[in-house]
CSV table of C-alpha atoms and ligand atoms in Angstrom, one decimal:
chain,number,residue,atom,x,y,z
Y,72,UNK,CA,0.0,0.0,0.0
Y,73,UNK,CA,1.3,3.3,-0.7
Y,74,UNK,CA,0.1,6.0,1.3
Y,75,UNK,CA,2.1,9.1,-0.3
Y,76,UNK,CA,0.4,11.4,-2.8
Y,77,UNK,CA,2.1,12.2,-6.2
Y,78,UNK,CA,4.8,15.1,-6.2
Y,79,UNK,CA,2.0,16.9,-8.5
Y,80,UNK,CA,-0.5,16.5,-5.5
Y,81,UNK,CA,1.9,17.7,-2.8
Y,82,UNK,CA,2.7,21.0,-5.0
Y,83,UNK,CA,-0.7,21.4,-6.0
Y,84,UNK,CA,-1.7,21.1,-1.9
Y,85,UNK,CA,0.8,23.5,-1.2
Y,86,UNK,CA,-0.1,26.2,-3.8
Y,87,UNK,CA,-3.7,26.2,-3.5
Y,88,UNK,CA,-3.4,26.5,0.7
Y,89,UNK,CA,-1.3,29.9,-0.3
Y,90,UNK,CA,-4.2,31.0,-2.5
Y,91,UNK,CA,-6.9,29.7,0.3
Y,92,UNK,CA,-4.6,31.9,2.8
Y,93,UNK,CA,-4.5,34.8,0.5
Y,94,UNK,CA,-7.6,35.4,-1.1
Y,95,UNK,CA,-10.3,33.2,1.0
Y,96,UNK,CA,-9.1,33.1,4.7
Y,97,UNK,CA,-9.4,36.4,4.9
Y,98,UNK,CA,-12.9,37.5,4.0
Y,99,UNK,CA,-14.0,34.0,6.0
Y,100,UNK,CA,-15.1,35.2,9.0
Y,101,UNK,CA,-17.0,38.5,7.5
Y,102,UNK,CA,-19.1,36.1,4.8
Y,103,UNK,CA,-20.0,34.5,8.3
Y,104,UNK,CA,-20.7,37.5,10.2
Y,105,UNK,CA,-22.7,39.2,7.4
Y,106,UNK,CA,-24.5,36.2,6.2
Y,107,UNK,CA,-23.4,36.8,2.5
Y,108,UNK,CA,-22.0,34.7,-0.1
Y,109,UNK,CA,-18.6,36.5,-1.3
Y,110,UNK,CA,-18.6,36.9,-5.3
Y,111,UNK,CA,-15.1,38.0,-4.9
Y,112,UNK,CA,-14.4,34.5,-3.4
Y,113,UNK,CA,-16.7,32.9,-6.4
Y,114,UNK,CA,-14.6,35.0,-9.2
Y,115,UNK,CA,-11.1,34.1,-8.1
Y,116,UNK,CA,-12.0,30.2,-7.6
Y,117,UNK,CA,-13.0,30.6,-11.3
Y,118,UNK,CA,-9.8,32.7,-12.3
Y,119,UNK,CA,-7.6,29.8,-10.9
Y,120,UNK,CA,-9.6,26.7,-12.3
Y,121,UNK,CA,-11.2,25.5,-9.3
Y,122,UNK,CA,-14.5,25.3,-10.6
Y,123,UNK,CA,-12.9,23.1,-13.8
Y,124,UNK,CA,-10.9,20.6,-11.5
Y,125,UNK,CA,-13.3,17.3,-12.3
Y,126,UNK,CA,-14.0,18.5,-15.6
Y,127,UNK,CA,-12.4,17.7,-19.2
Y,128,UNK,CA,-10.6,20.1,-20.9
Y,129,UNK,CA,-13.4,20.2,-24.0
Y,130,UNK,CA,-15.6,22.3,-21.6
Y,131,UNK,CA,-12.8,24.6,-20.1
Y,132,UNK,CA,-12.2,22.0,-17.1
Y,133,UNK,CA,-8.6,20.9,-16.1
Y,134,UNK,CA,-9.9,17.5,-15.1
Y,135,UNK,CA,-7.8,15.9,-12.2
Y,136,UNK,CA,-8.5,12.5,-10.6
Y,137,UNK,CA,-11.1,12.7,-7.7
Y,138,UNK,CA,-8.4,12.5,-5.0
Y,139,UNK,CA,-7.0,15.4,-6.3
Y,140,UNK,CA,-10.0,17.3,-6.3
Y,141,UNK,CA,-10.7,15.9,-2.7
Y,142,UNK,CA,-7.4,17.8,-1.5
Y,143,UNK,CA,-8.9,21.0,-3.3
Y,144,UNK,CA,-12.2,20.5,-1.1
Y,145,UNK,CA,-10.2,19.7,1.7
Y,146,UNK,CA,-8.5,23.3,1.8
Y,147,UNK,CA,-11.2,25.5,0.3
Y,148,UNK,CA,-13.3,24.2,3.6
Y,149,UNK,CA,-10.0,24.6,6.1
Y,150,UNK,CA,-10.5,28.2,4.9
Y,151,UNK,CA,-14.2,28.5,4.7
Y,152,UNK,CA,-16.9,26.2,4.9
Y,153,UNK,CA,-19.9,28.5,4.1
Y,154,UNK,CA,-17.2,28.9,0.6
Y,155,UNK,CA,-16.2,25.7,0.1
Y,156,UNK,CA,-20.7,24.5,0.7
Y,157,UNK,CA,-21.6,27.2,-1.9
Y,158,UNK,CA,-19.1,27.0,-4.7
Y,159,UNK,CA,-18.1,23.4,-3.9
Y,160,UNK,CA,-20.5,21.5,-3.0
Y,161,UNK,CA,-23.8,22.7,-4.8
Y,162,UNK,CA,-22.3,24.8,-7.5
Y,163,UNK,CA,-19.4,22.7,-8.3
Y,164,UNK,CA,-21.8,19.4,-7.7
Y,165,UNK,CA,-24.7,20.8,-10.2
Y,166,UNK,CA,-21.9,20.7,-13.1
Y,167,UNK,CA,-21.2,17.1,-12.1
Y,168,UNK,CA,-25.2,16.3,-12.7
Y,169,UNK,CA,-24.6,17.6,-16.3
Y,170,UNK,CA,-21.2,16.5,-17.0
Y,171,UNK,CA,-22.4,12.5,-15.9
Y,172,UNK,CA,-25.8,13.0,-17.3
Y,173,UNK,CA,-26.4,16.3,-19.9
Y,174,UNK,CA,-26.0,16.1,-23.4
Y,175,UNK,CA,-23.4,17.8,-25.4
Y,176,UNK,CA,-25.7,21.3,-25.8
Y,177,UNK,CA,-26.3,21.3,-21.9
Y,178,UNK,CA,-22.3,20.9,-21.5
Y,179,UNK,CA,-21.5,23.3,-23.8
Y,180,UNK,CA,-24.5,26.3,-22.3
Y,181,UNK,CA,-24.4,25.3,-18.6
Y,182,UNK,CA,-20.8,23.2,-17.9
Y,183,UNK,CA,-19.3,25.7,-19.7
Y,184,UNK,CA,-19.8,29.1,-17.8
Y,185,UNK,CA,-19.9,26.9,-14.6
Y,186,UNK,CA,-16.4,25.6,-15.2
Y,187,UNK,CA,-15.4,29.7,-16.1
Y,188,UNK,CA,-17.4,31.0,-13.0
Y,189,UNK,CA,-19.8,32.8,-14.9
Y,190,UNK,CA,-22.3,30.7,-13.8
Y,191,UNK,CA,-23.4,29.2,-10.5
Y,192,UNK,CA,-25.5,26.4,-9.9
Y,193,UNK,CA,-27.7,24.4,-7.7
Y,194,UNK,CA,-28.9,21.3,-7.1
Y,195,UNK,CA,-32.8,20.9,-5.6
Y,196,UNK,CA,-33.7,17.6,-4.3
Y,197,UNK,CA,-34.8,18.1,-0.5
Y,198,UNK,CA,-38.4,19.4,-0.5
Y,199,UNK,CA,-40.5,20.8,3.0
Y,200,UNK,CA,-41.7,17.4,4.1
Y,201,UNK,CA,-38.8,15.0,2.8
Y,202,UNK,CA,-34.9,15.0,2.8
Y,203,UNK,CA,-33.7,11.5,4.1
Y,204,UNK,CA,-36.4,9.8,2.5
Y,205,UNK,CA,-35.8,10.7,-1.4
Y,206,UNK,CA,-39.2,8.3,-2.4
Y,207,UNK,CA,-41.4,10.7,-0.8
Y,208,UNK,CA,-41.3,14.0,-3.5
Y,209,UNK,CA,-44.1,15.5,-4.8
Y,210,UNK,CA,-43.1,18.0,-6.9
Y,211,UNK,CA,-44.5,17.0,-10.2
Y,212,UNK,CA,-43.6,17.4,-13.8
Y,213,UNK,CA,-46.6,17.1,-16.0
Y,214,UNK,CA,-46.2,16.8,-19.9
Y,215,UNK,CA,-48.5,18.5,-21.8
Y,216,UNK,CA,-47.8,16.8,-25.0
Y,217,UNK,CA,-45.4,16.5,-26.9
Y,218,UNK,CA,-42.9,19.3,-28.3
Y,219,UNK,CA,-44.6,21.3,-25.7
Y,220,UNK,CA,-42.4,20.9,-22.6
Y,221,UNK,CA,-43.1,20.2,-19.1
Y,222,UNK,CA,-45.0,21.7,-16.3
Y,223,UNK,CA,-43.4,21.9,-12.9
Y,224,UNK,CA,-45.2,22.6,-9.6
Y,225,UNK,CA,-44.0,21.7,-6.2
Y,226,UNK,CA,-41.9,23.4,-3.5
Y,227,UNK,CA,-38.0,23.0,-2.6
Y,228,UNK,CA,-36.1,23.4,0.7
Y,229,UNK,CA,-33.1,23.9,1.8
Y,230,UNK,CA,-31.5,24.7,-2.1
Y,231,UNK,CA,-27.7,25.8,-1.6
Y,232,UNK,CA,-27.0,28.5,-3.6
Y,233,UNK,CA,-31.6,29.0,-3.9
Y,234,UNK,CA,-31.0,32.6,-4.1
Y,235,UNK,CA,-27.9,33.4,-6.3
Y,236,UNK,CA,-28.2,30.3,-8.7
Y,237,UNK,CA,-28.4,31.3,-12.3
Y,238,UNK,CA,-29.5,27.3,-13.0
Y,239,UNK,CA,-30.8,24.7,-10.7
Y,240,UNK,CA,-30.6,21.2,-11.4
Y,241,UNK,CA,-34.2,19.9,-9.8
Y,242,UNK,CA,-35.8,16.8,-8.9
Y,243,UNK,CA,-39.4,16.2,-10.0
Y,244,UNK,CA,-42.1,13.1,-10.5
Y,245,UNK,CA,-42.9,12.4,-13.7
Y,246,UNK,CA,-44.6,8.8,-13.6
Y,247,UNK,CA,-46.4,8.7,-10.0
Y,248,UNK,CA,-47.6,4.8,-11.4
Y,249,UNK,CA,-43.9,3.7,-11.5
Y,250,UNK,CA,-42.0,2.0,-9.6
Y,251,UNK,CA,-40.6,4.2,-6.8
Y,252,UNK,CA,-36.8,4.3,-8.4
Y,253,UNK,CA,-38.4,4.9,-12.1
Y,254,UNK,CA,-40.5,8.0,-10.6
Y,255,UNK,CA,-38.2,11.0,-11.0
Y,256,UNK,CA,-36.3,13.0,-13.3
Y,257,UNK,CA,-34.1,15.7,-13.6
Y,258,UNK,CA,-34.5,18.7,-14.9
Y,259,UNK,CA,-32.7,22.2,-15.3
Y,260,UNK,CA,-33.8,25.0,-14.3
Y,261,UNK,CA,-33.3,28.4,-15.4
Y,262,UNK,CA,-33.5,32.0,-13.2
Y,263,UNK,CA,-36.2,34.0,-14.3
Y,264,UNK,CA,-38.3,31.1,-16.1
Y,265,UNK,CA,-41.6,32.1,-15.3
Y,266,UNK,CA,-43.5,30.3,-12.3
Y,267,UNK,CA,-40.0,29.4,-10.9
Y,268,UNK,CA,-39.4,31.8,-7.5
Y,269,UNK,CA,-36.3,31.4,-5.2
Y,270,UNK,CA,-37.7,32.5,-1.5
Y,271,UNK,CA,-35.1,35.0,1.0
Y,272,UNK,CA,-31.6,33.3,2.4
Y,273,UNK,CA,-32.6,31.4,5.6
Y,274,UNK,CA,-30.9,32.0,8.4
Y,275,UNK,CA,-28.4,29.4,9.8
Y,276,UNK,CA,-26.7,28.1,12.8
Y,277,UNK,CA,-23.5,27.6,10.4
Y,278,UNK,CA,-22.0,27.6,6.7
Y,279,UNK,CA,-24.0,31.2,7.2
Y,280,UNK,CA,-22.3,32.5,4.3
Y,281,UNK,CA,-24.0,29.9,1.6
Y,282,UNK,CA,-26.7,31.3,1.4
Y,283,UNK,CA,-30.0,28.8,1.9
Y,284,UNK,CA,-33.6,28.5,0.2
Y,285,UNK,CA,-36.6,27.3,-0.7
Y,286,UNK,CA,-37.8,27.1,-4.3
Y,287,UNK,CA,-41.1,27.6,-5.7
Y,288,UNK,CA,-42.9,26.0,-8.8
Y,289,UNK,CA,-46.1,26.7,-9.7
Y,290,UNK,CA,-47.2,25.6,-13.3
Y,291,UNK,CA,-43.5,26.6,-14.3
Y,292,UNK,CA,-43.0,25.6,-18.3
Y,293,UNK,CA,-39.5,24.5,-19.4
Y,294,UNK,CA,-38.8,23.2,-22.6
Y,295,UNK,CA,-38.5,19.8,-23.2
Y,296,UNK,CA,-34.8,20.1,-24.0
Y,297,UNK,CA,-34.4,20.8,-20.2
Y,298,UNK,CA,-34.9,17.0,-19.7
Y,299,UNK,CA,-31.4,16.1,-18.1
Y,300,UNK,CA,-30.5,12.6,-19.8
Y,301,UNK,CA,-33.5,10.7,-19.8
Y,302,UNK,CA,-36.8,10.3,-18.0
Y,303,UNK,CA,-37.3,8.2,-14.8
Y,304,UNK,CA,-33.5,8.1,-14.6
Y,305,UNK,CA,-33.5,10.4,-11.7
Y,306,UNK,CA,-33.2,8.7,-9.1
Y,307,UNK,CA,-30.3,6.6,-10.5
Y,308,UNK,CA,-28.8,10.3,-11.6
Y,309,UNK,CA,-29.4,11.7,-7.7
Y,310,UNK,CA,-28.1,8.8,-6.5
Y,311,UNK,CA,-24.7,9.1,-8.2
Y,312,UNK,CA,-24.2,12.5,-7.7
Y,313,UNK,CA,-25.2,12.6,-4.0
Y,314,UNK,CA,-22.3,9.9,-3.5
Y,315,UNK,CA,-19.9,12.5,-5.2
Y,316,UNK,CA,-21.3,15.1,-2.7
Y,317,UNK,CA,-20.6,12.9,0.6
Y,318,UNK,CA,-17.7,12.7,-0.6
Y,319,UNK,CA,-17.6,16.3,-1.2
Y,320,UNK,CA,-19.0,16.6,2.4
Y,321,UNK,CA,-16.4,14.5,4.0
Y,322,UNK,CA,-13.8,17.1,2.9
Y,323,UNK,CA,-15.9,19.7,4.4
Y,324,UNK,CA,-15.5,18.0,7.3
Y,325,UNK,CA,-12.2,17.2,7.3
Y,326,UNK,CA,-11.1,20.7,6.5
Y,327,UNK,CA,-13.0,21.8,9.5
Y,328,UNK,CA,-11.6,19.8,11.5
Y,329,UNK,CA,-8.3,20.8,10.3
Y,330,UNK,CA,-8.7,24.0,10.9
Y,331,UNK,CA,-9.9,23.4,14.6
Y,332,UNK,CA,-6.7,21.2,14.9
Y,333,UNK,CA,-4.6,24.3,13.8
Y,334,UNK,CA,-6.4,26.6,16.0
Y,335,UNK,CA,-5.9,24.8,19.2
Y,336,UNK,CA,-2.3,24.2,18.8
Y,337,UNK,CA,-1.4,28.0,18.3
Y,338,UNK,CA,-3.8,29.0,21.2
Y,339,UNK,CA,-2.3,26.1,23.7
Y,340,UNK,CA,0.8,27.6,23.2
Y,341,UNK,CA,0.0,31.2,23.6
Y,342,UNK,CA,-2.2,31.2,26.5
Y,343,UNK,CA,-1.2,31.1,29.7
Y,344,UNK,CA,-2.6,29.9,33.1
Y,345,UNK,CA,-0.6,29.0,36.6
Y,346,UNK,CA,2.9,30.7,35.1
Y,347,UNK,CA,3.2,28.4,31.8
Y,348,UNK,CA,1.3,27.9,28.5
Y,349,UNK,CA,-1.7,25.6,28.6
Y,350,UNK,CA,0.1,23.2,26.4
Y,351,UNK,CA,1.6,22.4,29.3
Y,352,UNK,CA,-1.3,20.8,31.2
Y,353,UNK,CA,-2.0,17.3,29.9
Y,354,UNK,CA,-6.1,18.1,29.9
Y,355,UNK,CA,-5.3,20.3,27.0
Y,356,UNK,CA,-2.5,19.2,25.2
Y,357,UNK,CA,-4.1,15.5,25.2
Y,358,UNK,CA,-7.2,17.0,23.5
Y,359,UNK,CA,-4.9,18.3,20.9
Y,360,UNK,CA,-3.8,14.8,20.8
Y,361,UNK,CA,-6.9,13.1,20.6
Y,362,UNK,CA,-7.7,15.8,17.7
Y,363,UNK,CA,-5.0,15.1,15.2
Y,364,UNK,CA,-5.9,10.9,15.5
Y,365,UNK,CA,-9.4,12.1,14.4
Y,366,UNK,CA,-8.4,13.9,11.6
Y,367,UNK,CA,-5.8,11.9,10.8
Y,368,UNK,CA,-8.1,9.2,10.6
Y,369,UNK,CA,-10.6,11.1,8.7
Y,370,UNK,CA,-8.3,12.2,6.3
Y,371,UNK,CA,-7.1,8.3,5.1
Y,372,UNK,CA,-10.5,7.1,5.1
Y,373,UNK,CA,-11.6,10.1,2.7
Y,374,UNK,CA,-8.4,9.9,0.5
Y,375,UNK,CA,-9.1,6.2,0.3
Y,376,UNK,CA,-12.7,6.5,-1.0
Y,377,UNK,CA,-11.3,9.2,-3.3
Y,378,UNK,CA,-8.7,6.5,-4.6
Y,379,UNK,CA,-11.5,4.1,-5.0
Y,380,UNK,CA,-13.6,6.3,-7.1
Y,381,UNK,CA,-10.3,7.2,-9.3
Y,382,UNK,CA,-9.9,3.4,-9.5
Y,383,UNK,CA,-13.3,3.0,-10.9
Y,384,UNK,CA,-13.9,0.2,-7.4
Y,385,UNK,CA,-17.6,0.6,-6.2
Y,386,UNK,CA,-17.0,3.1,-3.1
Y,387,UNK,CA,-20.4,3.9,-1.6
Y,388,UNK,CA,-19.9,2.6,1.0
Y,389,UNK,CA,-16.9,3.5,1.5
Y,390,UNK,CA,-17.9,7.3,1.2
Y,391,UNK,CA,-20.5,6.6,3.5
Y,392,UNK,CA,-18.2,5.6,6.5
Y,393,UNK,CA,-16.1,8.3,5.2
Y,394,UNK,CA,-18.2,10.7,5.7
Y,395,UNK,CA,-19.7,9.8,9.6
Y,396,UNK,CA,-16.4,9.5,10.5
Y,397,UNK,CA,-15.6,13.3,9.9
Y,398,UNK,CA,-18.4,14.9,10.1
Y,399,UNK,CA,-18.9,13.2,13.7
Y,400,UNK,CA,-14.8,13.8,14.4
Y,401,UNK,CA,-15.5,17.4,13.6
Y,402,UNK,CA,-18.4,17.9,15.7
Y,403,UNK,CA,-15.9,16.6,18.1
Y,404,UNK,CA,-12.7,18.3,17.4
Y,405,UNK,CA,-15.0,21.7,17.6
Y,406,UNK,CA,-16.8,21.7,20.4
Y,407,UNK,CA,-13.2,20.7,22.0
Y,408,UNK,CA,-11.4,23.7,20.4
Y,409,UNK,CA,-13.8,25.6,21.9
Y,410,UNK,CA,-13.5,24.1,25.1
Y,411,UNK,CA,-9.2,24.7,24.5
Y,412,UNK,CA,-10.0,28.6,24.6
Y,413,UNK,CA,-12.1,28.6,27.3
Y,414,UNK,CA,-14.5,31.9,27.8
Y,415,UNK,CA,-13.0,33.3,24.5
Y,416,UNK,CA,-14.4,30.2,22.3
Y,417,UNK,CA,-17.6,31.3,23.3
Y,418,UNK,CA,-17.2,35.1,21.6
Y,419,UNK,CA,-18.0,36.2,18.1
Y,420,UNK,CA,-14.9,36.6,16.3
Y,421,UNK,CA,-13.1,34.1,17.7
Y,422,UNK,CA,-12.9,31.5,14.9
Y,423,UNK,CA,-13.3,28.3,16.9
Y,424,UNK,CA,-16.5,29.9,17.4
Y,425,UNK,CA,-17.5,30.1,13.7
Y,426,UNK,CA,-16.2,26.4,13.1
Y,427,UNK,CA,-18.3,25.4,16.3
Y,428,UNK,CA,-21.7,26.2,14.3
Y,429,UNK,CA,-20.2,25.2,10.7
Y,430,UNK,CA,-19.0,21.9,11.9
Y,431,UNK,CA,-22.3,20.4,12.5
Y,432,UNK,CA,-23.8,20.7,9.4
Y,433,UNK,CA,-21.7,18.0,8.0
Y,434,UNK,CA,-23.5,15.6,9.9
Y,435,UNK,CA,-26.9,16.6,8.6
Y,436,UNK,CA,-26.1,17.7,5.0
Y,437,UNK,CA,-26.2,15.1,1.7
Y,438,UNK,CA,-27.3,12.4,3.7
Y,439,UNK,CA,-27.6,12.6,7.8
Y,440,UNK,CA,-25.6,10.3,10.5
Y,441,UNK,CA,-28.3,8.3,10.8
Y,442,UNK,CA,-28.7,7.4,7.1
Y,443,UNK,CA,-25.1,6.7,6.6
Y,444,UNK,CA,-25.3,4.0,9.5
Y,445,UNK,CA,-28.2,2.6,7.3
Y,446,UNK,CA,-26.2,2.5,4.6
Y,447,UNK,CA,-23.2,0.8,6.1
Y,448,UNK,CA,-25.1,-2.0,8.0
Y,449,UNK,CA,-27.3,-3.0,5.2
Y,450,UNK,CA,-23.6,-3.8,3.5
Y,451,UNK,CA,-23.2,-5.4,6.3
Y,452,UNK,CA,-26.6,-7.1,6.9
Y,453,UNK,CA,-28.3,-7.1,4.2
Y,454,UNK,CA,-31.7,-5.6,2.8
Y,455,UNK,CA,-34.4,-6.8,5.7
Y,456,UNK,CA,-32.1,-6.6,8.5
I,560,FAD,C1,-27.4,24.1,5.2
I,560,FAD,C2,-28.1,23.1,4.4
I,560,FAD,C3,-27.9,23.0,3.1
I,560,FAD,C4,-28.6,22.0,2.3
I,560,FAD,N1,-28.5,22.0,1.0
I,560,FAD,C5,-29.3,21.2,0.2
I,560,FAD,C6,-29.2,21.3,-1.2
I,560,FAD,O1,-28.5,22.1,-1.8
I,560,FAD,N2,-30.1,20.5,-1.9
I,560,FAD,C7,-30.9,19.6,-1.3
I,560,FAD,O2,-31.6,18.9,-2.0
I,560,FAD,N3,-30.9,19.5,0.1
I,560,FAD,C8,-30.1,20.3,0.8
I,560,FAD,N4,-30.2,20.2,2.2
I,560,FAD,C9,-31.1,19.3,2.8
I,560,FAD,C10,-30.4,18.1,3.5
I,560,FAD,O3,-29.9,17.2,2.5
I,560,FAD,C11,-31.4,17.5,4.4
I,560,FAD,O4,-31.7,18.4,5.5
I,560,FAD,C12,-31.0,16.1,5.0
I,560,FAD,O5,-30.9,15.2,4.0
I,560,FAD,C13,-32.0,15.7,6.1
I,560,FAD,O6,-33.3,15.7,5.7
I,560,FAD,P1,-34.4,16.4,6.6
I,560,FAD,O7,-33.9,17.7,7.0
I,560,FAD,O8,-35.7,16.5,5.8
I,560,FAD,O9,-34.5,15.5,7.8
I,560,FAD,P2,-35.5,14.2,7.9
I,560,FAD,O10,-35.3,13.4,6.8
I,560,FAD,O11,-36.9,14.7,8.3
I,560,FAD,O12,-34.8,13.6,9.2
I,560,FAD,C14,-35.1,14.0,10.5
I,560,FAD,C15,-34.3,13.1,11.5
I,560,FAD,O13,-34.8,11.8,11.4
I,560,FAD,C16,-33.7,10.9,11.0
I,560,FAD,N5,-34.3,9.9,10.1
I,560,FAD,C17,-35.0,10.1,9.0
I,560,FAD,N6,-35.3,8.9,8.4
I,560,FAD,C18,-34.7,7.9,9.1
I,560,FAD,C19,-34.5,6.5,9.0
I,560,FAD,N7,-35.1,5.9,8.0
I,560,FAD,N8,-33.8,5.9,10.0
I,560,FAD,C20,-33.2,6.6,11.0
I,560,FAD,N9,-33.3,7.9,11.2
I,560,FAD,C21,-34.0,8.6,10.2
I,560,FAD,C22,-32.7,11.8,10.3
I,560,FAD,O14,-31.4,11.2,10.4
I,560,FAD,C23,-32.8,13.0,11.2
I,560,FAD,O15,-32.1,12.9,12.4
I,560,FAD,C24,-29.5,21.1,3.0
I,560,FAD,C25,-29.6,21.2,4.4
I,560,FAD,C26,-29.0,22.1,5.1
I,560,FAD,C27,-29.2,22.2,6.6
């Protein structure tokens, strides 16, 4: 087993952490403050290719193998979650829908300007009453003949990116008689198509500055060329995509935790009690300890599933334990970072603080806890267990 990454990987880790430092660290704690998703931050991801990483070169993408990508993640969520949810997860993850799924036009209008940054995208699956349970949508795509599109009514919750997305790739049913996984398709969604509303940023515990919505349909008409791939694949196309986005979520994770780790080293060796730095005291510096085995260990098990995918070896599951492991060590490592600064954890502005709220969100997002334990002991037990 070789555990080393490539010389390329190492160099590319090291320059995009100096561009993170530069140009995303810094603005971090004011995106969570004000509750608004930094454009700047959107237009320089796109300036240096981050938006293009998974993507072939024919649609403006420097395509890199998933583990690569998975270090990008990694850093762009050390220096901001809410950042890293926005541009990475939803907007980055929308292109992934088309790029697996879209045909050649789609690539070439949406891929295309997503890839450049001119475009940002979302991806609308969760509705009011349903997240976990993916069976129970009802938003509804009628078809009212053909050449003469589709009719979309329903409601969406929780979009990333619901407010500021110029296109939304969005789950609807299509054949309520089929079976449950023949149901759905995908669709894209412009802005500005008539009948289609995004509703006001929610506000958050965390990842404050990704801005959060719900979505409104009612008897929206898109042309039929806004099918994406084929109907009644969409639960097979949601399904695939999601398991990119744990995977997507496990970085989010493991750069939160990373920067936690970070954070309680310097402060342990600044602050002072009883004559000496806190480092000093085994209660802390043990907790520091106990922090870099999580992380450590949440970092091999997402680099592995990232290898996996690269490898073309079936990895869901492997994503799955991937991602409860650092979500839940991150929960962890930032409630204990906070605990490492005492009384000035618990203050606005201090950044333990910030990584306190975003850190829990990885345990709810793409796929809660709970469901990932579902997922690992049916591979483990079987269907009825
Ligand atoms: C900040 C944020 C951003 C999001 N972005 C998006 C997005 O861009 N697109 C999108 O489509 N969705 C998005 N979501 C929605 C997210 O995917 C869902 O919130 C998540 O899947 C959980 O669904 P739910 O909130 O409906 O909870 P529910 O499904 O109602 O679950 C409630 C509780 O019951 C548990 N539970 C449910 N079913 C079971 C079961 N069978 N066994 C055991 N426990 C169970 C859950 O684990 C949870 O603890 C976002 C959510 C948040 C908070």
């Amino acid at each position: 087993m070789d555990f080393e990454l490539t010389e390329e990987q190492k160099e590319f880790r090291k320059n995009f952490r100096a561009f993170c430092e530069k140009e995303i660290v810094p603005r971090a704690s004011r995106v969570d403050a004000e509750a608004a998703f930094s454009f700047e931050n959107q237009r320089c991801l796109g300036e240096i290719g981050f938006f293009g990483l998974p993507f072939p070169e024919k649609y403006g993408g420097i395509q890199k193998p998933i583990l690569t990508c998975t270090i990008a993640w990694e850093e762009l969520a050390r220096a901001c979650p809410s950042t890293f949810l926005s541009c990475g997860l939803s907007s980055l993850f929308s292109g992934m829908a088309i790029h697996l799924f879209g045909s050649e036009e789609q690539k070439q209008t949406y891929l295309r300007k997503l890839i450049s940054g001119e475009k940002i995208g979302a991806f609308a699956l969760s509705e009011p009453h349903c997240g976990s349970d993916m069976a129970a949508l009802k938003t509804e795509a009628r078809k009212e003949g053909e050449g003469r599109g589709y009719i979309l009514n329903g409601t969406k919750a929780f979009v990333t990116n619901g407010p500021i997305a110029d296109f939304v790739i969005l789950f609807a049913i299509t054949n309520p008689a089929a079976a449950p996984d023949r149901r759905m398709s995908a669709f894209i969604v412009e802005k500005g198509t008539p009948g289609f509303s995004a509703g006001p940023a929610m506000e958050k515990l965390g990842a404050r500055g990704s801005p959060t919505s719900q979505l409104t349909l009612k008897e929206c008409t898109i042309a039929e060329d806004h099918l994406l791939g084929a109907e009644g694949e969409g639960s097979r196309y949601a399904t695939k995509v999601k398991e990119l986005g744990r995977l997507g979520y496990a970085a989010y994770s493991l750069g939160v935790g990373q920067a936690c780790l970070e954070e309680s080293i310097r402060y342990a060796q600044e602050r002072q009690a009883f004559g000496r730095p806190i480092a000093h005291f085994q209660e802390i510096s043990f907790k520091v300890a106990d922090m870099q085995m999580f992380v450590d260990t949440g970092r091999l098990l997402t680099y592995r599933a990232g290898w996996m995918i690269d490898r073309g070896v079936e990895a869901s599951v492997d994503i799955s334990i991937a991602k409860l492991f650092t979500s839940e060590a991150a929960t962890w490592c930032a409630a204990n970072a906070v605990q490492i600064h005492g009384g000035y954890g618990f203050l606005k502005g201090y950044k333990v603080e910030r990584l306190y709220r975003d850190a829990k969100l990885g345990e709810i997002g793409e796929g809660t806890s709970e469901m990932q334990r579902r997922t690992i002991a049916r591979s483990l037990l079987g269907e009825g267990f």
